[in-house]
mmCIF file of C-alpha atoms and ligand atoms in Angstrom:
data_model
loop_
_atom_site.group_PDB
_atom_site.id
_atom_site.type_symbol
_atom_site.label_atom_id
_atom_site.label_comp_id
_atom_site.label_asym_id
_atom_site.label_seq_id
_atom_site.Cartn_x
_atom_site.Cartn_y
_atom_site.Cartn_z
ATOM 1 C CA MET A 5 10.709 -9.411 -53.910
ATOM 2 C CA SER A 6 13.016 -6.932 -52.170
ATOM 3 C CA VAL A 7 11.788 -4.670 -49.426
ATOM 4 C CA LEU A 8 13.612 -1.769 -47.802
ATOM 5 C CA LEU A 9 12.976 -1.242 -44.085
ATOM 6 C CA THR A 10 13.933 2.310 -43.095
ATOM 7 C CA GLY A 11 14.610 2.304 -39.357
ATOM 8 C CA GLY A 12 14.719 -1.475 -39.640
ATOM 9 C CA ALA A 13 17.129 -1.949 -36.703
ATOM 10 C CA GLY A 14 14.650 -0.567 -34.150
ATOM 11 C CA PHE A 15 12.152 -2.407 -31.960
ATOM 12 C CA ILE A 16 9.313 -2.838 -34.463
ATOM 13 C CA GLY A 17 11.589 -2.767 -37.528
ATOM 14 C CA SER A 18 13.766 -5.636 -36.315
ATOM 15 C CA HIS A 19 10.774 -7.866 -35.539
ATOM 16 C CA THR A 20 9.331 -7.001 -38.951
ATOM 17 C CA ALA A 21 12.647 -7.947 -40.600
ATOM 18 C CA VAL A 22 12.351 -11.447 -39.062
ATOM 19 C CA GLU A 23 8.791 -11.970 -40.308
ATOM 20 C CA MET A 24 9.531 -10.538 -43.786
ATOM 21 C CA ILE A 25 12.518 -12.894 -44.173
ATOM 22 C CA LYS A 26 10.387 -15.820 -42.954
ATOM 23 C CA ALA A 27 7.762 -14.896 -45.561
ATOM 24 C CA GLY A 28 10.393 -15.063 -48.340
ATOM 25 C CA TYR A 29 11.175 -11.371 -48.881
ATOM 26 C CA ASP A 30 14.729 -10.119 -49.429
ATOM 27 C CA VAL A 31 15.181 -7.560 -46.665
ATOM 28 C CA ILE A 32 17.393 -4.488 -46.891
ATOM 29 C CA ILE A 33 17.749 -2.314 -43.783
ATOM 30 C CA ALA A 34 18.627 1.400 -43.778
ATOM 31 C CA ASP A 35 19.154 2.808 -40.294
ATOM 32 C CA ASP A 36 21.454 5.500 -38.903
ATOM 33 C CA LEU A 37 21.607 3.631 -35.563
ATOM 34 C CA SER A 38 20.754 6.855 -33.714
ATOM 35 C CA ASN A 39 18.372 4.817 -31.549
ATOM 36 C CA ALA A 40 19.300 1.216 -32.365
ATOM 37 C CA SER A 41 22.221 -1.169 -31.958
ATOM 38 C CA PRO A 42 24.357 -2.735 -34.707
ATOM 39 C CA LYS A 43 24.073 -5.997 -32.717
ATOM 40 C CA VAL A 44 20.524 -6.329 -34.034
ATOM 41 C CA LEU A 45 22.023 -7.546 -37.339
ATOM 42 C CA ASP A 46 23.853 -10.440 -35.649
ATOM 43 C CA ARG A 47 20.690 -11.333 -33.762
ATOM 44 C CA LEU A 48 18.602 -11.258 -36.952
ATOM 45 C CA GLU A 49 21.108 -13.616 -38.568
ATOM 46 C CA THR A 50 20.938 -15.990 -35.588
ATOM 47 C CA ILE A 51 17.125 -16.054 -35.666
ATOM 48 C CA THR A 52 16.594 -16.337 -39.438
ATOM 49 C CA GLY A 53 19.878 -17.689 -40.848
ATOM 50 C CA VAL A 54 19.959 -14.661 -43.156
ATOM 51 C CA ARG A 55 21.942 -11.450 -42.649
ATOM 52 C CA PRO A 56 19.962 -8.580 -44.162
ATOM 53 C CA LYS A 57 21.898 -6.160 -46.370
ATOM 54 C CA PHE A 58 22.529 -3.109 -44.193
ATOM 55 C CA TYR A 59 23.125 0.584 -44.958
ATOM 56 C CA ARG A 60 24.101 2.819 -42.049
ATOM 57 C CA ILE A 61 22.543 6.005 -43.407
ATOM 58 C CA ASP A 62 20.119 8.744 -42.465
ATOM 59 C CA VAL A 63 17.302 8.280 -44.984
ATOM 60 C CA ALA A 64 16.591 12.021 -44.876
ATOM 61 C CA ASP A 65 19.927 12.390 -46.709
ATOM 62 C CA ARG A 66 18.978 12.017 -50.375
ATOM 63 C CA ALA A 67 22.582 11.549 -51.522
ATOM 64 C CA ALA A 68 22.915 8.615 -49.109
ATOM 65 C CA LEU A 69 19.533 7.049 -49.896
ATOM 66 C CA GLU A 70 19.753 7.181 -53.713
ATOM 67 C CA PRO A 71 22.546 4.584 -54.028
ATOM 68 C CA VAL A 72 20.417 2.142 -52.023
ATOM 69 C CA PHE A 73 17.776 2.336 -54.758
ATOM 70 C CA ARG A 74 20.362 2.462 -57.543
ATOM 71 C CA ASP A 75 22.140 -0.693 -56.358
ATOM 72 C CA ASN A 76 19.080 -2.760 -55.481
ATOM 73 C CA GLN A 77 15.805 -3.516 -57.238
ATOM 74 C CA ILE A 78 13.505 -2.405 -54.391
ATOM 75 C CA ASP A 79 9.846 -3.403 -54.796
ATOM 76 C CA GLY A 80 8.490 -1.799 -51.640
ATOM 77 C CA VAL A 81 9.393 0.247 -48.570
ATOM 78 C CA ILE A 82 8.267 -0.075 -44.969
ATOM 79 C CA HIS A 83 9.016 3.269 -43.398
ATOM 80 C CA PHE A 84 9.846 3.138 -39.672
ATOM 81 C CA ALA A 85 12.640 5.739 -39.544
ATOM 82 C CA GLY A 86 11.703 8.570 -37.190
ATOM 83 C CA PHE A 87 11.969 9.845 -33.646
ATOM 84 C CA LYS A 88 9.371 8.470 -31.242
ATOM 85 C CA CYS A 89 9.846 9.855 -27.741
ATOM 86 C CA VAL A 90 6.626 11.693 -26.827
ATOM 87 C CA PRO A 91 7.974 13.930 -23.980
ATOM 88 C CA GLU A 92 11.107 14.784 -25.960
ATOM 89 C CA SER A 93 8.917 15.857 -28.889
ATOM 90 C CA THR A 94 7.214 18.396 -26.625
ATOM 91 C CA LYS A 95 10.592 19.821 -25.557
ATOM 92 C CA LEU A 96 12.192 19.714 -29.014
ATOM 93 C CA PRO A 97 9.350 20.066 -31.514
ATOM 94 C CA LEU A 98 11.513 21.392 -34.379
ATOM 95 C CA LYS A 99 13.822 18.394 -34.086
ATOM 96 C CA TYR A 100 10.788 16.090 -34.420
ATOM 97 C CA TYR A 101 9.147 17.944 -37.299
ATOM 98 C CA ARG A 102 12.452 18.242 -39.186
ATOM 99 C CA ASN A 103 13.479 14.619 -38.772
ATOM 100 C CA ASN A 104 10.160 12.823 -39.091
ATOM 101 C CA LEU A 105 8.948 14.850 -42.062
ATOM 102 C CA ASP A 106 12.318 14.821 -43.848
ATOM 103 C CA THR A 107 12.787 11.062 -43.524
ATOM 104 C CA ALA A 108 9.290 10.454 -44.931
ATOM 105 C CA LEU A 109 9.518 13.051 -47.734
ATOM 106 C CA THR A 110 12.958 11.987 -48.935
ATOM 107 C CA THR A 111 11.963 8.319 -48.904
ATOM 108 C CA LEU A 112 8.804 9.049 -50.927
ATOM 109 C CA GLU A 113 10.679 11.271 -53.412
ATOM 110 C CA VAL A 114 13.436 8.748 -54.029
ATOM 111 C CA MET A 115 10.853 5.950 -54.372
ATOM 112 C CA GLU A 116 9.100 7.999 -57.047
ATOM 113 C CA ASP A 117 12.359 8.652 -58.899
ATOM 114 C CA TYR A 118 13.101 4.927 -58.992
ATOM 115 C CA GLY A 119 9.551 3.761 -59.803
ATOM 116 C CA CYS A 120 9.097 1.976 -56.472
ATOM 117 C CA LYS A 121 5.342 1.771 -55.823
ATOM 118 C CA ALA A 122 4.513 0.087 -52.511
ATOM 119 C CA PHE A 123 4.771 2.079 -49.260
ATOM 120 C CA VAL A 124 3.815 0.935 -45.780
ATOM 121 C CA PHE A 125 3.924 3.585 -43.054
ATOM 122 C CA SER A 126 4.438 3.185 -39.342
ATOM 123 C CA SER A 127 1.593 5.334 -38.008
ATOM 124 C CA SER A 128 -0.043 5.339 -34.603
ATOM 125 C CA ALA A 129 -3.396 5.199 -32.829
ATOM 126 C CA THR A 130 -2.395 8.598 -31.467
ATOM 127 C CA VAL A 131 -3.971 10.050 -34.674
ATOM 128 C CA TYR A 132 -7.441 9.365 -33.208
ATOM 129 C CA GLY A 133 -6.838 12.207 -30.718
ATOM 130 C CA GLU A 134 -8.722 12.868 -27.497
ATOM 131 C CA LYS A 135 -12.322 13.242 -28.655
ATOM 132 C CA ASN A 136 -13.102 9.980 -30.453
ATOM 133 C CA VAL A 137 -14.545 7.170 -28.328
ATOM 134 C CA ALA A 138 -13.060 3.636 -28.464
ATOM 135 C CA PRO A 139 -13.236 1.275 -30.263
ATOM 136 C CA PHE A 140 -11.483 3.387 -32.887
ATOM 137 C CA THR A 141 -12.406 2.726 -36.516
ATOM 138 C CA GLU A 142 -10.272 3.908 -39.412
ATOM 139 C CA ASP A 143 -12.971 6.082 -40.929
ATOM 140 C CA MET A 144 -13.442 8.169 -37.781
ATOM 141 C CA PRO A 145 -12.175 11.706 -38.308
ATOM 142 C CA THR A 146 -8.614 11.884 -37.039
ATOM 143 C CA GLY A 147 -8.213 14.162 -34.047
ATOM 144 C CA THR A 148 -5.636 16.656 -32.884
ATOM 145 C CA ALA A 149 -2.580 14.933 -31.469
ATOM 146 C CA THR A 150 -1.564 16.005 -27.964
ATOM 147 C CA ASN A 151 2.154 16.291 -28.808
ATOM 148 C CA PRO A 152 4.453 17.043 -31.781
ATOM 149 C CA TYR A 153 5.399 13.357 -32.191
ATOM 150 C CA GLY A 154 1.729 12.521 -32.769
ATOM 151 C CA THR A 155 1.308 15.519 -35.055
ATOM 152 C CA THR A 156 4.151 14.253 -37.275
ATOM 153 C CA LYS A 157 2.207 10.973 -37.680
ATOM 154 C CA LEU A 158 -0.915 12.908 -38.702
ATOM 155 C CA MET A 159 1.065 15.085 -41.122
ATOM 156 C CA ILE A 160 2.818 12.140 -42.749
ATOM 157 C CA GLU A 161 -0.500 10.294 -43.141
ATOM 158 C CA GLN A 162 -1.768 13.369 -45.022
ATOM 159 C CA ILE A 163 1.382 13.617 -47.159
ATOM 160 C CA VAL A 164 1.168 9.932 -48.122
ATOM 161 C CA THR A 165 -2.567 10.155 -48.852
ATOM 162 C CA ASP A 166 -2.035 13.172 -51.133
ATOM 163 C CA ALA A 167 0.939 11.530 -52.858
ATOM 164 C CA ALA A 168 -1.093 8.376 -53.550
ATOM 165 C CA ALA A 169 -4.031 10.445 -54.857
ATOM 166 C CA ALA A 170 -1.715 12.231 -57.293
ATOM 167 C CA ASN A 171 0.239 9.190 -58.448
ATOM 168 C CA ASP A 172 -1.895 6.265 -59.531
ATOM 169 C CA LYS A 173 1.118 3.953 -59.422
ATOM 170 C CA LEU A 174 1.711 4.522 -55.710
ATOM 171 C CA SER A 175 0.124 2.147 -53.246
ATOM 172 C CA ALA A 176 0.192 3.035 -49.557
ATOM 173 C CA VAL A 177 -0.905 1.376 -46.335
ATOM 174 C CA LEU A 178 -0.961 3.520 -43.180
ATOM 175 C CA LEU A 179 -0.652 1.142 -40.241
ATOM 176 C CA ARG A 180 -2.052 2.624 -37.036
ATOM 177 C CA TYR A 181 -0.378 0.759 -34.203
ATOM 178 C CA PHE A 182 -1.948 0.470 -30.803
ATOM 179 C CA ASN A 183 0.478 -0.394 -27.947
ATOM 180 C CA PRO A 184 3.204 -2.807 -29.101
ATOM 181 C CA ILE A 185 4.862 -4.812 -26.308
ATOM 182 C CA GLY A 186 6.458 -8.268 -25.990
ATOM 183 C CA ALA A 187 9.581 -9.438 -27.781
ATOM 184 C CA HIS A 188 10.691 -12.208 -30.110
ATOM 185 C CA PRO A 189 10.168 -15.560 -28.287
ATOM 186 C CA SER A 190 13.903 -16.323 -28.765
ATOM 187 C CA GLY A 191 14.769 -13.454 -26.377
ATOM 188 C CA LEU A 192 17.362 -12.246 -28.924
ATOM 189 C CA ILE A 193 15.639 -9.009 -29.984
ATOM 190 C CA GLY A 194 13.386 -6.695 -27.989
ATOM 191 C CA GLU A 195 12.738 -3.147 -26.852
ATOM 192 C CA ALA A 196 15.821 -1.299 -25.590
ATOM 193 C CA PRO A 197 14.876 2.266 -24.663
ATOM 194 C CA ASN A 198 17.530 4.889 -23.950
ATOM 195 C CA GLY A 199 17.458 6.161 -20.356
ATOM 196 C CA VAL A 200 14.277 6.098 -18.285
ATOM 197 C CA PRO A 201 11.489 4.358 -20.237
ATOM 198 C CA ASN A 202 8.353 6.401 -21.003
ATOM 199 C CA ASN A 203 6.178 3.429 -21.874
ATOM 200 C CA LEU A 204 4.516 1.045 -19.463
ATOM 201 C CA MET A 205 6.001 -2.362 -20.344
ATOM 202 C CA PRO A 206 9.689 -1.403 -20.518
ATOM 203 C CA TYR A 207 9.223 0.419 -17.202
ATOM 204 C CA ILE A 208 7.685 -2.702 -15.620
ATOM 205 C CA THR A 209 10.476 -4.967 -16.909
ATOM 206 C CA GLN A 210 13.124 -2.568 -15.553
ATOM 207 C CA VAL A 211 11.448 -2.648 -12.126
ATOM 208 C CA ALA A 212 11.375 -6.451 -12.349
ATOM 209 C CA VAL A 213 15.072 -6.669 -13.180
ATOM 210 C CA GLY A 214 15.932 -4.360 -10.244
ATOM 211 C CA LYS A 215 16.875 -1.275 -12.273
ATOM 212 C CA ARG A 216 13.964 0.863 -10.966
ATOM 213 C CA GLU A 217 12.370 0.830 -7.514
ATOM 214 C CA HIS A 218 8.691 0.959 -8.310
ATOM 215 C CA LEU A 219 6.172 1.612 -11.064
ATOM 216 C CA SER A 220 4.280 4.917 -10.924
ATOM 217 C CA VAL A 221 0.686 4.305 -11.996
ATOM 218 C CA TYR A 222 -0.433 7.522 -13.687
ATOM 219 C CA GLY A 223 -3.859 8.005 -12.160
ATOM 220 C CA ASN A 224 -6.530 5.648 -10.778
ATOM 221 C CA ASP A 225 -9.495 7.973 -11.191
ATOM 222 C CA TYR A 226 -10.201 7.476 -14.894
ATOM 223 C CA PRO A 227 -13.695 6.392 -15.965
ATOM 224 C CA THR A 228 -12.513 2.793 -16.493
ATOM 225 C CA PRO A 229 -13.395 -0.410 -14.563
ATOM 226 C CA ASP A 230 -10.482 -0.083 -12.069
ATOM 227 C CA GLY A 231 -9.749 3.627 -12.597
ATOM 228 C CA THR A 232 -6.431 3.107 -14.454
ATOM 229 C CA GLY A 233 -5.840 3.791 -18.155
ATOM 230 C CA VAL A 234 -6.994 1.186 -20.669
ATOM 231 C CA ARG A 235 -4.911 0.399 -23.788
ATOM 232 C CA ASP A 236 -4.875 -2.178 -26.577
ATOM 233 C CA TYR A 237 -1.567 -3.997 -26.036
ATOM 234 C CA ILE A 238 -0.392 -5.991 -29.039
ATOM 235 C CA HIS A 239 2.480 -8.470 -29.299
ATOM 236 C CA VAL A 240 5.257 -7.032 -31.487
ATOM 237 C CA VAL A 241 5.455 -10.322 -33.442
ATOM 238 C CA ASP A 242 1.744 -10.065 -34.306
ATOM 239 C CA LEU A 243 2.379 -6.460 -35.311
ATOM 240 C CA ALA A 244 5.338 -7.546 -37.469
ATOM 241 C CA ILE A 245 3.191 -10.164 -39.240
ATOM 242 C CA GLY A 246 0.672 -7.369 -39.898
ATOM 243 C CA HIS A 247 3.445 -5.551 -41.828
ATOM 244 C CA VAL A 248 4.086 -8.612 -44.007
ATOM 245 C CA LYS A 249 0.387 -8.772 -44.876
ATOM 246 C CA ALA A 250 0.290 -5.005 -45.475
ATOM 247 C CA MET A 251 3.226 -5.219 -47.908
ATOM 248 C CA ASP A 252 1.608 -8.202 -49.704
ATOM 249 C CA TYR A 253 -1.512 -6.025 -50.011
ATOM 250 C CA ALA A 254 0.302 -2.855 -51.142
ATOM 251 C CA LEU A 255 2.098 -4.778 -53.900
ATOM 252 C CA LYS A 256 -1.273 -5.881 -55.329
ATOM 253 C CA HIS A 257 -3.313 -2.647 -54.984
ATOM 254 C CA THR A 258 -3.157 1.077 -55.665
ATOM 255 C CA GLY A 259 -4.408 4.038 -53.642
ATOM 256 C CA SER A 260 -4.001 4.507 -49.899
ATOM 257 C CA VAL A 261 -5.730 2.964 -46.926
ATOM 258 C CA ALA A 262 -5.398 3.296 -43.148
ATOM 259 C CA ILE A 263 -5.498 0.063 -41.155
ATOM 260 C CA ASN A 264 -5.501 -0.417 -37.370
ATOM 261 C CA LEU A 265 -3.151 -3.014 -35.931
ATOM 262 C CA GLY A 266 -4.540 -3.865 -32.529
ATOM 263 C CA THR A 267 -6.180 -6.802 -30.769
ATOM 264 C CA GLY A 268 -9.534 -5.063 -30.305
ATOM 265 C CA LYS A 269 -9.291 -5.660 -26.550
ATOM 266 C CA GLY A 270 -8.398 -3.113 -23.866
ATOM 267 C CA SER A 271 -6.435 -3.874 -20.675
ATOM 268 C CA SER A 272 -5.905 -1.554 -17.717
ATOM 269 C CA VAL A 273 -2.538 -0.704 -16.182
ATOM 270 C CA LEU A 274 -3.382 -2.895 -13.162
ATOM 271 C CA GLU A 275 -4.386 -5.808 -15.422
ATOM 272 C CA VAL A 276 -1.051 -5.560 -17.233
ATOM 273 C CA VAL A 277 0.836 -5.502 -13.926
ATOM 274 C CA ARG A 278 -1.066 -8.577 -12.693
ATOM 275 C CA ALA A 279 -0.476 -10.437 -15.979
ATOM 276 C CA PHE A 280 3.234 -9.567 -15.783
ATOM 277 C CA GLU A 281 3.509 -10.770 -12.167
ATOM 278 C CA GLU A 282 1.831 -14.043 -13.122
ATOM 279 C CA ALA A 283 4.042 -14.561 -16.203
ATOM 280 C CA SER A 284 7.324 -13.674 -14.464
ATOM 281 C CA GLY A 285 6.751 -14.635 -10.824
ATOM 282 C CA VAL A 286 8.192 -11.209 -9.861
ATOM 283 C CA GLN A 287 6.189 -8.710 -7.774
ATOM 284 C CA ILE A 288 6.041 -5.125 -9.083
ATOM 285 C CA PRO A 289 5.817 -2.461 -6.322
ATOM 286 C CA LEU A 290 3.340 0.281 -7.301
ATOM 287 C CA VAL A 291 2.805 3.913 -6.343
ATOM 288 C CA ILE A 292 -0.334 5.685 -7.559
ATOM 289 C CA THR A 293 0.521 9.191 -8.809
ATOM 290 C CA ASP A 294 -1.224 12.007 -10.683
ATOM 291 C CA ARG A 295 -2.440 11.544 -14.221
ATOM 292 C CA ARG A 296 0.162 12.104 -16.954
ATOM 293 C CA PRO A 297 -0.735 15.117 -19.120
ATOM 294 C CA GLY A 298 -1.994 14.124 -22.576
ATOM 295 C CA ASP A 299 -3.137 10.605 -21.558
ATOM 296 C CA ILE A 300 -6.660 9.521 -22.468
ATOM 297 C CA ALA A 301 -8.733 7.090 -20.384
ATOM 298 C CA THR A 302 -9.402 4.382 -22.947
ATOM 299 C CA CYS A 303 -7.842 3.464 -26.286
ATOM 300 C CA TYR A 304 -8.489 0.254 -28.196
ATOM 301 C CA ALA A 305 -8.955 -0.744 -31.812
ATOM 302 C CA ASP A 306 -11.762 -1.941 -33.929
ATOM 303 C CA ALA A 307 -9.561 -4.507 -35.671
ATOM 304 C CA SER A 308 -12.070 -5.644 -38.291
ATOM 305 C CA ARG A 309 -10.564 -3.847 -41.301
ATOM 306 C CA ALA A 310 -7.214 -5.620 -40.876
ATOM 307 C CA LYS A 311 -9.046 -8.936 -40.877
ATOM 308 C CA ALA A 312 -11.194 -8.039 -43.901
ATOM 309 C CA LEU A 313 -8.439 -6.525 -46.085
ATOM 310 C CA LEU A 314 -5.301 -8.296 -44.919
ATOM 311 C CA GLY A 315 -6.651 -11.544 -43.449
ATOM 312 C CA TRP A 316 -4.711 -10.631 -40.299
ATOM 313 C CA GLU A 317 -5.635 -11.058 -36.640
ATOM 314 C CA ALA A 318 -3.527 -10.787 -33.496
ATOM 315 C CA ARG A 319 -2.912 -14.178 -31.863
ATOM 316 C CA TYR A 320 -0.775 -13.720 -28.738
ATOM 317 C CA THR A 321 -2.381 -13.281 -25.311
ATOM 318 C CA LEU A 322 -1.484 -10.599 -22.761
ATOM 319 C CA THR A 323 0.220 -13.256 -20.596
ATOM 320 C CA GLU A 324 2.386 -14.326 -23.558
ATOM 321 C CA MET A 325 3.257 -10.690 -24.293
ATOM 322 C CA CYS A 326 4.377 -10.253 -20.656
ATOM 323 C CA ALA A 327 6.307 -13.566 -20.648
ATOM 324 C CA HIS A 328 8.217 -12.554 -23.793
ATOM 325 C CA SER A 329 8.942 -9.006 -22.560
ATOM 326 C CA TRP A 330 10.303 -10.543 -19.364
ATOM 327 C CA ASN A 331 12.324 -13.207 -21.224
ATOM 328 C CA TRP A 332 14.003 -10.468 -23.292
ATOM 329 C CA GLN A 333 14.730 -8.147 -20.332
ATOM 330 C CA ASN A 334 15.859 -10.965 -18.045
ATOM 331 C CA HIS A 335 18.377 -12.273 -20.607
ATOM 332 C CA ASN A 336 19.443 -8.782 -21.716
ATOM 333 C CA PRO A 337 19.266 -6.648 -18.550
ATOM 334 C CA LYS A 338 21.175 -3.837 -20.306
ATOM 335 C CA GLY A 339 19.363 -4.215 -23.618
ATOM 336 C CA TYR A 340 21.954 -4.595 -26.398
ATOM 337 C CA ASP A 341 24.774 -3.168 -24.220
ATOM 338 C CA ASP A 342 27.200 -5.705 -22.726
HETATM 339 C C1 WQD B 14 0.184 3.040 -21.354
HETATM 340 C C2 WQD B 14 -0.648 3.220 -20.090
HETATM 341 C C3 WQD B 14 -0.232 5.318 -18.986
HETATM 342 C C4 WQD B 14 3.950 4.438 -17.926
HETATM 343 C C5 WQD B 14 2.410 6.098 -26.152
HETATM 344 C C6 WQD B 14 2.335 7.140 -27.234
HETATM 345 C C7 WQD B 14 1.903 6.510 -28.522
HETATM 346 C C8 WQD B 14 2.832 5.384 -28.909
HETATM 347 C C9 WQD B 14 2.997 4.413 -27.776
HETATM 348 C C10 WQD B 14 5.175 5.451 -29.557
HETATM 349 C C11 WQD B 14 -1.221 4.632 -19.931
HETATM 350 C C12 WQD B 14 0.210 4.152 -18.112
HETATM 351 C C13 WQD B 14 2.662 4.355 -18.422
HETATM 352 C C14 WQD B 14 4.156 4.435 -16.520
HETATM 353 C C15 WQD B 14 1.770 4.273 -16.206
HETATM 354 N N1 WQD B 14 4.067 5.962 -29.302
HETATM 355 N N2 WQD B 14 1.596 4.278 -17.572
HETATM 356 N N3 WQD B 14 3.050 4.353 -15.708
HETATM 357 O O1 WQD B 14 0.636 6.560 -23.686
HETATM 358 O O2 WQD B 14 -0.774 4.653 -24.601
HETATM 359 O O3 WQD B 14 1.111 5.528 -25.929
HETATM 360 O O4 WQD B 14 3.307 5.075 -26.570
HETATM 361 O O5 WQD B 14 6.133 5.299 -29.943
HETATM 362 O O6 WQD B 14 1.870 7.482 -29.512
HETATM 363 O O7 WQD B 14 1.414 8.147 -26.853
HETATM 364 O O8 WQD B 14 1.606 4.192 -23.926
HETATM 365 O O9 WQD B 14 2.998 2.707 -22.534
HETATM 366 O O10 WQD B 14 3.234 5.218 -22.256
HETATM 367 O O11 WQD B 14 1.153 4.081 -21.447
HETATM 368 O O12 WQD B 14 0.821 4.214 -15.413
HETATM 369 O O13 WQD B 14 5.296 4.524 -16.021
HETATM 370 O O14 WQD B 14 0.210 3.020 -18.964
HETATM 371 O O15 WQD B 14 -0.818 6.334 -18.214
HETATM 372 O O16 WQD B 14 -2.495 4.487 -19.319
HETATM 373 P P1 WQD B 14 0.563 5.326 -24.451
HETATM 374 P P2 WQD B 14 2.345 4.048 -22.533
#
């Protein structure tokens, strides 16, 4: 079975490539490398012994994507390609709507033209919005996202759901990720954000490696046990295995279904910092600051549907997630740059 990973050179895509290859899939990657490094391909080959076929293309460009389908018998697509920086999406909403919607629409159209039926989409827990109360279940009404990035995830979920309702050959799984952290245990692939990281774990690892002075903790007056925000952190390798199971499922079913990929357990910012300090032996200086606009107090999954439908459960602990994030950052202080 051949599977195309759009955006497959990125953080989640590259870890998914490893697990798909391990599971016996032929992996093809299409990525324009606008936010990823070509070195990922060498690293994937070192980890798996297989070099995935690679197309450096923008999948929103139909003329560039069609030959990928013409030249390969593609059984399914896992669609990661898209912009993902929340604050940038607020500053440049048109850029986000144009890119994220175009990459999804063109991929779905070309799949239809070539009779490719299985689609797995990289969605986000951000679709639950601000009003639902955790644990989030997939049949809760989705909310209003607090930023254009999140709105593109909601819109694409709707597009995919409508497309699957209209085409009984299409099978779609909408994977709602909680907070992916960690890295491959080899330390060869990991998260390599451009510039100042927006997310908690890459910020912590950059403080640990001496690149940043301290971590700003965005508020300690939330209605949570220690006052700091609670999230469902999930190891990126567990998340990647969830994609393998989702593609296995999509190839055997029709229709569309949303599935949470989380651990079902929330951890506060201070708990993550403590777990990181224990795993790395490095102290992280903290400064408590104001809340960050758009943040909610508590976000964690009800992970039971993934277990029931996919037979999938997260396995890694928070300490292991921190140890692997640190192993990656410590061995690659500049990410993929030399
Ligand atoms: C986690 C917790 C912060 C940074 C976002 C997007 C989501 C998804 C993942 C991705 C919160 C606190 C953070 C810092 C802090 N998108 N924090 N200091 O906000 O849950 O989810 O990323 O591509 O759509 O919304 O993740 O890692 O930014 O924050 O105190 O420097 O850490 O307030 O409680 P978030 P995060």
